[in-house]
Amino acid sequence: MKLYEKTASELSEMLRRKKCSALEIYEDVSNRIKSVEDKVGAYITLSDETARKKAIEVDEALAKGEELHPLAGIPIGIKDNISTKGIRTSCASKMLENYIPPFNATVVEKINNADMVVTGKLNMDEFAMGSSTETSYMKKTRNPHDLDRVPGGSSGGSAAAVAAGEAILTLGSDTGGSIRQPAALCGVVGFKPTYGSVSRYGLIAFASSLDQIGPIGKSVKDIAMLQDIISGYDKMDATSKNMEYPKLTDNLTVNAKGLKIGILKEYFGEGVDDSVKESVYKVVKLFEENGAEIKEISIPSANFAMSTYYIISSAEASSNLARFDGVKYGYRAKEYDSLIDMYENTRSEGFGDEVKRRIMLVTFVLSSGFYDAYYKKAKIMQKRISSEFDNVFKDIDIIISPTVVSTAFKIGENIDNPVKMYYNDAFTVTANIGGLPAISLPCAKDEKNLPIGLQLIGKKFSEQTLLNAAYTYENLCGGFNVHSQIL
Ligand code: GLN
């Protein structure tokens, strides 16, 4: 087995036992990038020089017998909406095509302090708006399991890089499903933590009340290890939760006995591919055979979650994107006659169609006369959905559902049909609306050999229970094989 095919925890062991060096790990991943990146297109920017330097530093420190973090020397790719000091952070937009942040996001500081090796910045939908990475201004990313298909989005580069062996771990961001949906479509593990548990400082905002950074990887243990690094209170983020964050990795356990699992009825209905439903039911059965208690549950308002999400997220996005005016950051139109003209031309030329669609949608929704009919109703629905979740969690520990209605679709298939594209998030947006932690795990392949994902959702700040359930499944099914077989 090649080094790039190993999990982070395996590599961490090997490093400590001197079976390989951090530089060898990095070079193996870097060679893999060289050989498959032309086909996959996961990265926008590579940071080879700093990565190599870091790997050498790690080797020197280990040789001196220094105590390093378990993930020291492990290659990690970062979604291109997370600020990296001195490394271009484009949000896959023409607007920020040449933007180099003067500071690091808190998560990046933490990763650097843990001595992880940052391989580069990963492709995404423009400003994280999309479900296929096709709205990227920079390039196309292809699904490593079928190069004619999308990797999902918006963290498509982050999921594809892991499945292609171009990174051992990656960071994504999830506003309505952008970690879990691409993880499902690329057959890897993707975790959206509880809102407030990972600092958003330095994450270029899409919808501030929903955005959350989280890890993508090959195993639940790897996810727990990275989550332990990035979580925690940060005074630079006003929504960061000030509390104790016990180490998840130390307490991972395999135990299905007595675990109370709710099957979310609304997410097994019409419109869901049979292969997806059947695969998730098989997992339910496996849990049951091993002692879990299964119960059907209902979140009646789940059917309104998508409309709620698209109104709230677009409203917040239009406000967050107001800063891109040609003055403060990034792109400025070359030709204009007046200040207003400069604003208009800059934003018309700098933003792509999907970003403009959302701004237009919400300008209408927030306009006087429509505010009560749409935005206010969406906020009411948000409350209702959250309280329905609170209610069902009185009787159960976790919820199980498919992550996405189907497997990866063809590049170009949905790009001209926004409503169909939005339907990809039908099962993921609810966790963001409720601020809940949720994870997507690979659970099967369909008849075309495309990965199918299942989703587990937990109560707020119940990451340990959630990851333990995920870890239990991983053990019961004999482990995940996330890598592409066709590259
Ligand atoms: N696909 C969803 C959207 O386009 C979710 C995006 C996200 O989570 N960043 O809004």
mmCIF file of N, CA, C and O in Angstrom, residues 54 57-58 66-73 104-118 229:
data_model
loop_
_atom_site.group_PDB
_atom_site.id
_atom_site.type_symbol
_atom_site.label_atom_id
_atom_site.label_comp_id
_atom_site.label_asym_id
_atom_site.label_seq_id
_atom_site.Cartn_x
_atom_site.Cartn_y
_atom_site.Cartn_z
ATOM 1 N N LYS A 54 7.851 22.453 5.903
ATOM 2 C CA LYS A 54 7.202 21.996 7.133
ATOM 3 C C LYS A 54 7.516 20.521 7.398
ATOM 4 O O LYS A 54 7.823 20.125 8.532
ATOM 5 N N GLU A 57 10.922 20.165 8.781
ATOM 6 C CA GLU A 57 10.947 20.622 10.189
ATOM 7 C C GLU A 57 10.407 19.544 11.128
ATOM 8 O O GLU A 57 10.934 19.308 12.207
ATOM 9 N N VAL A 58 9.328 18.898 10.689
ATOM 10 C CA VAL A 58 8.730 17.845 11.512
ATOM 11 C C VAL A 58 9.733 16.705 11.695
ATOM 12 O O VAL A 58 9.931 16.199 12.807
ATOM 13 N N GLU A 66 11.464 15.379 20.069
ATOM 14 C CA GLU A 66 10.428 16.307 20.561
ATOM 15 C C GLU A 66 9.055 15.655 20.504
ATOM 16 O O GLU A 66 8.770 14.849 19.624
ATOM 17 N N GLU A 67 8.214 16.031 21.451
ATOM 18 C CA GLU A 67 6.825 15.553 21.511
ATOM 19 C C GLU A 67 6.015 16.375 20.513
ATOM 20 O O GLU A 67 5.866 17.583 20.716
ATOM 21 N N LEU A 68 5.501 15.796 19.466
ATOM 22 C CA LEU A 68 4.681 16.569 18.534
ATOM 23 C C LEU A 68 3.239 16.082 18.580
ATOM 24 O O LEU A 68 2.950 15.001 19.090
ATOM 25 N N HIS A 69 2.366 16.900 18.032
ATOM 26 C CA HIS A 69 0.957 16.491 17.949
ATOM 27 C C HIS A 69 0.851 15.221 17.086
ATOM 28 O O HIS A 69 1.617 15.058 16.127
ATOM 29 N N PRO A 70 -0.097 14.315 17.407
ATOM 30 C CA PRO A 70 -0.229 13.085 16.604
ATOM 31 C C PRO A 70 -0.417 13.343 15.098
ATOM 32 O O PRO A 70 -0.041 12.509 14.281
ATOM 33 N N LEU A 71 -0.993 14.483 14.740
ATOM 34 C CA LEU A 71 -1.178 14.727 13.304
ATOM 35 C C LEU A 71 -0.033 15.538 12.688
ATOM 36 O O LEU A 71 -0.112 15.956 11.526
ATOM 37 N N ALA A 72 1.030 15.769 13.446
ATOM 38 C CA ALA A 72 2.194 16.476 12.887
ATOM 39 C C ALA A 72 2.708 15.703 11.677
ATOM 40 O O ALA A 72 2.784 14.470 11.712
ATOM 41 N N GLY A 73 3.006 16.418 10.606
ATOM 42 C CA GLY A 73 3.558 15.778 9.412
ATOM 43 C C GLY A 73 2.516 15.182 8.486
ATOM 44 O O GLY A 73 2.859 14.620 7.448
ATOM 45 N N ASN A 104 -4.101 34.423 9.036
ATOM 46 C CA ASN A 104 -4.610 33.057 8.990
ATOM 47 C C ASN A 104 -5.960 32.956 9.685
ATOM 48 O O ASN A 104 -6.171 33.583 10.732
ATOM 49 N N ALA A 105 -6.838 32.131 9.158
ATOM 50 C CA ALA A 105 -8.048 31.761 9.896
ATOM 51 C C ALA A 105 -7.603 31.040 11.167
ATOM 52 O O ALA A 105 -6.518 30.441 11.195
ATOM 53 N N THR A 106 -8.430 31.096 12.199
ATOM 54 C CA THR A 106 -8.076 30.409 13.451
ATOM 55 C C THR A 106 -7.790 28.927 13.214
ATOM 56 O O THR A 106 -6.826 28.384 13.755
ATOM 57 N N VAL A 107 -8.593 28.282 12.377
ATOM 58 C CA VAL A 107 -8.363 26.844 12.138
ATOM 59 C C VAL A 107 -7.001 26.600 11.496
ATOM 60 O O VAL A 107 -6.351 25.592 11.764
ATOM 61 N N VAL A 108 -6.580 27.532 10.661
ATOM 62 C CA VAL A 108 -5.277 27.371 9.992
ATOM 63 C C VAL A 108 -4.145 27.555 11.015
ATOM 64 O O VAL A 108 -3.161 26.810 11.006
ATOM 65 N N GLU A 109 -4.316 28.540 11.901
ATOM 66 C CA GLU A 109 -3.331 28.705 12.985
ATOM 67 C C GLU A 109 -3.199 27.399 13.769
ATOM 68 O O GLU A 109 -2.113 26.946 14.092
ATOM 69 N N LYS A 110 -4.351 26.813 14.075
ATOM 70 C CA LYS A 110 -4.346 25.581 14.887
ATOM 71 C C LYS A 110 -3.678 24.435 14.140
ATOM 72 O O LYS A 110 -2.951 23.634 14.735
ATOM 73 N N ILE A 111 -3.930 24.348 12.860
ATOM 74 C CA ILE A 111 -3.315 23.293 12.040
ATOM 75 C C ILE A 111 -1.803 23.494 11.962
ATOM 76 O O ILE A 111 -1.023 22.547 12.052
ATOM 77 N N ASN A 112 -1.414 24.756 11.809
ATOM 78 C CA ASN A 112 0.032 25.051 11.789
ATOM 79 C C ASN A 112 0.673 24.718 13.130
ATOM 80 O O ASN A 112 1.765 24.157 13.185
ATOM 81 N N ASN A 113 -0.026 25.071 14.207
ATOM 82 C CA ASN A 113 0.534 24.770 15.536
ATOM 83 C C ASN A 113 0.655 23.278 15.784
ATOM 84 O O ASN A 113 1.506 22.834 16.552
ATOM 85 N N ALA A 114 -0.216 22.497 15.134
ATOM 86 C CA ALA A 114 -0.134 21.036 15.272
ATOM 87 C C ALA A 114 0.896 20.455 14.298
ATOM 88 O O ALA A 114 1.061 19.234 14.219
ATOM 89 N N ASP A 115 1.547 21.331 13.526
ATOM 90 C CA ASP A 115 2.577 20.916 12.550
ATOM 91 C C ASP A 115 2.054 20.012 11.453
ATOM 92 O O ASP A 115 2.776 19.126 10.966
ATOM 93 N N MET A 116 0.802 20.215 11.061
ATOM 94 C CA MET A 116 0.321 19.497 9.879
ATOM 95 C C MET A 116 0.933 20.164 8.638
ATOM 96 O O MET A 116 1.339 21.328 8.682
ATOM 97 N N VAL A 117 0.972 19.413 7.546
ATOM 98 C CA VAL A 117 1.616 19.903 6.322
ATOM 99 C C VAL A 117 0.532 20.343 5.332
ATOM 100 O O VAL A 117 -0.207 19.508 4.804
ATOM 101 N N VAL A 118 0.435 21.652 5.113
ATOM 102 C CA VAL A 118 -0.633 22.162 4.238
ATOM 103 C C VAL A 118 -0.213 22.025 2.775
ATOM 104 O O VAL A 118 0.759 22.638 2.324
ATOM 105 N N ILE A 229 -8.335 19.096 16.907
ATOM 106 C CA ILE A 229 -7.431 20.242 16.689
ATOM 107 C C ILE A 229 -8.235 21.518 16.454
ATOM 108 O O ILE A 229 -7.961 22.559 17.045
#
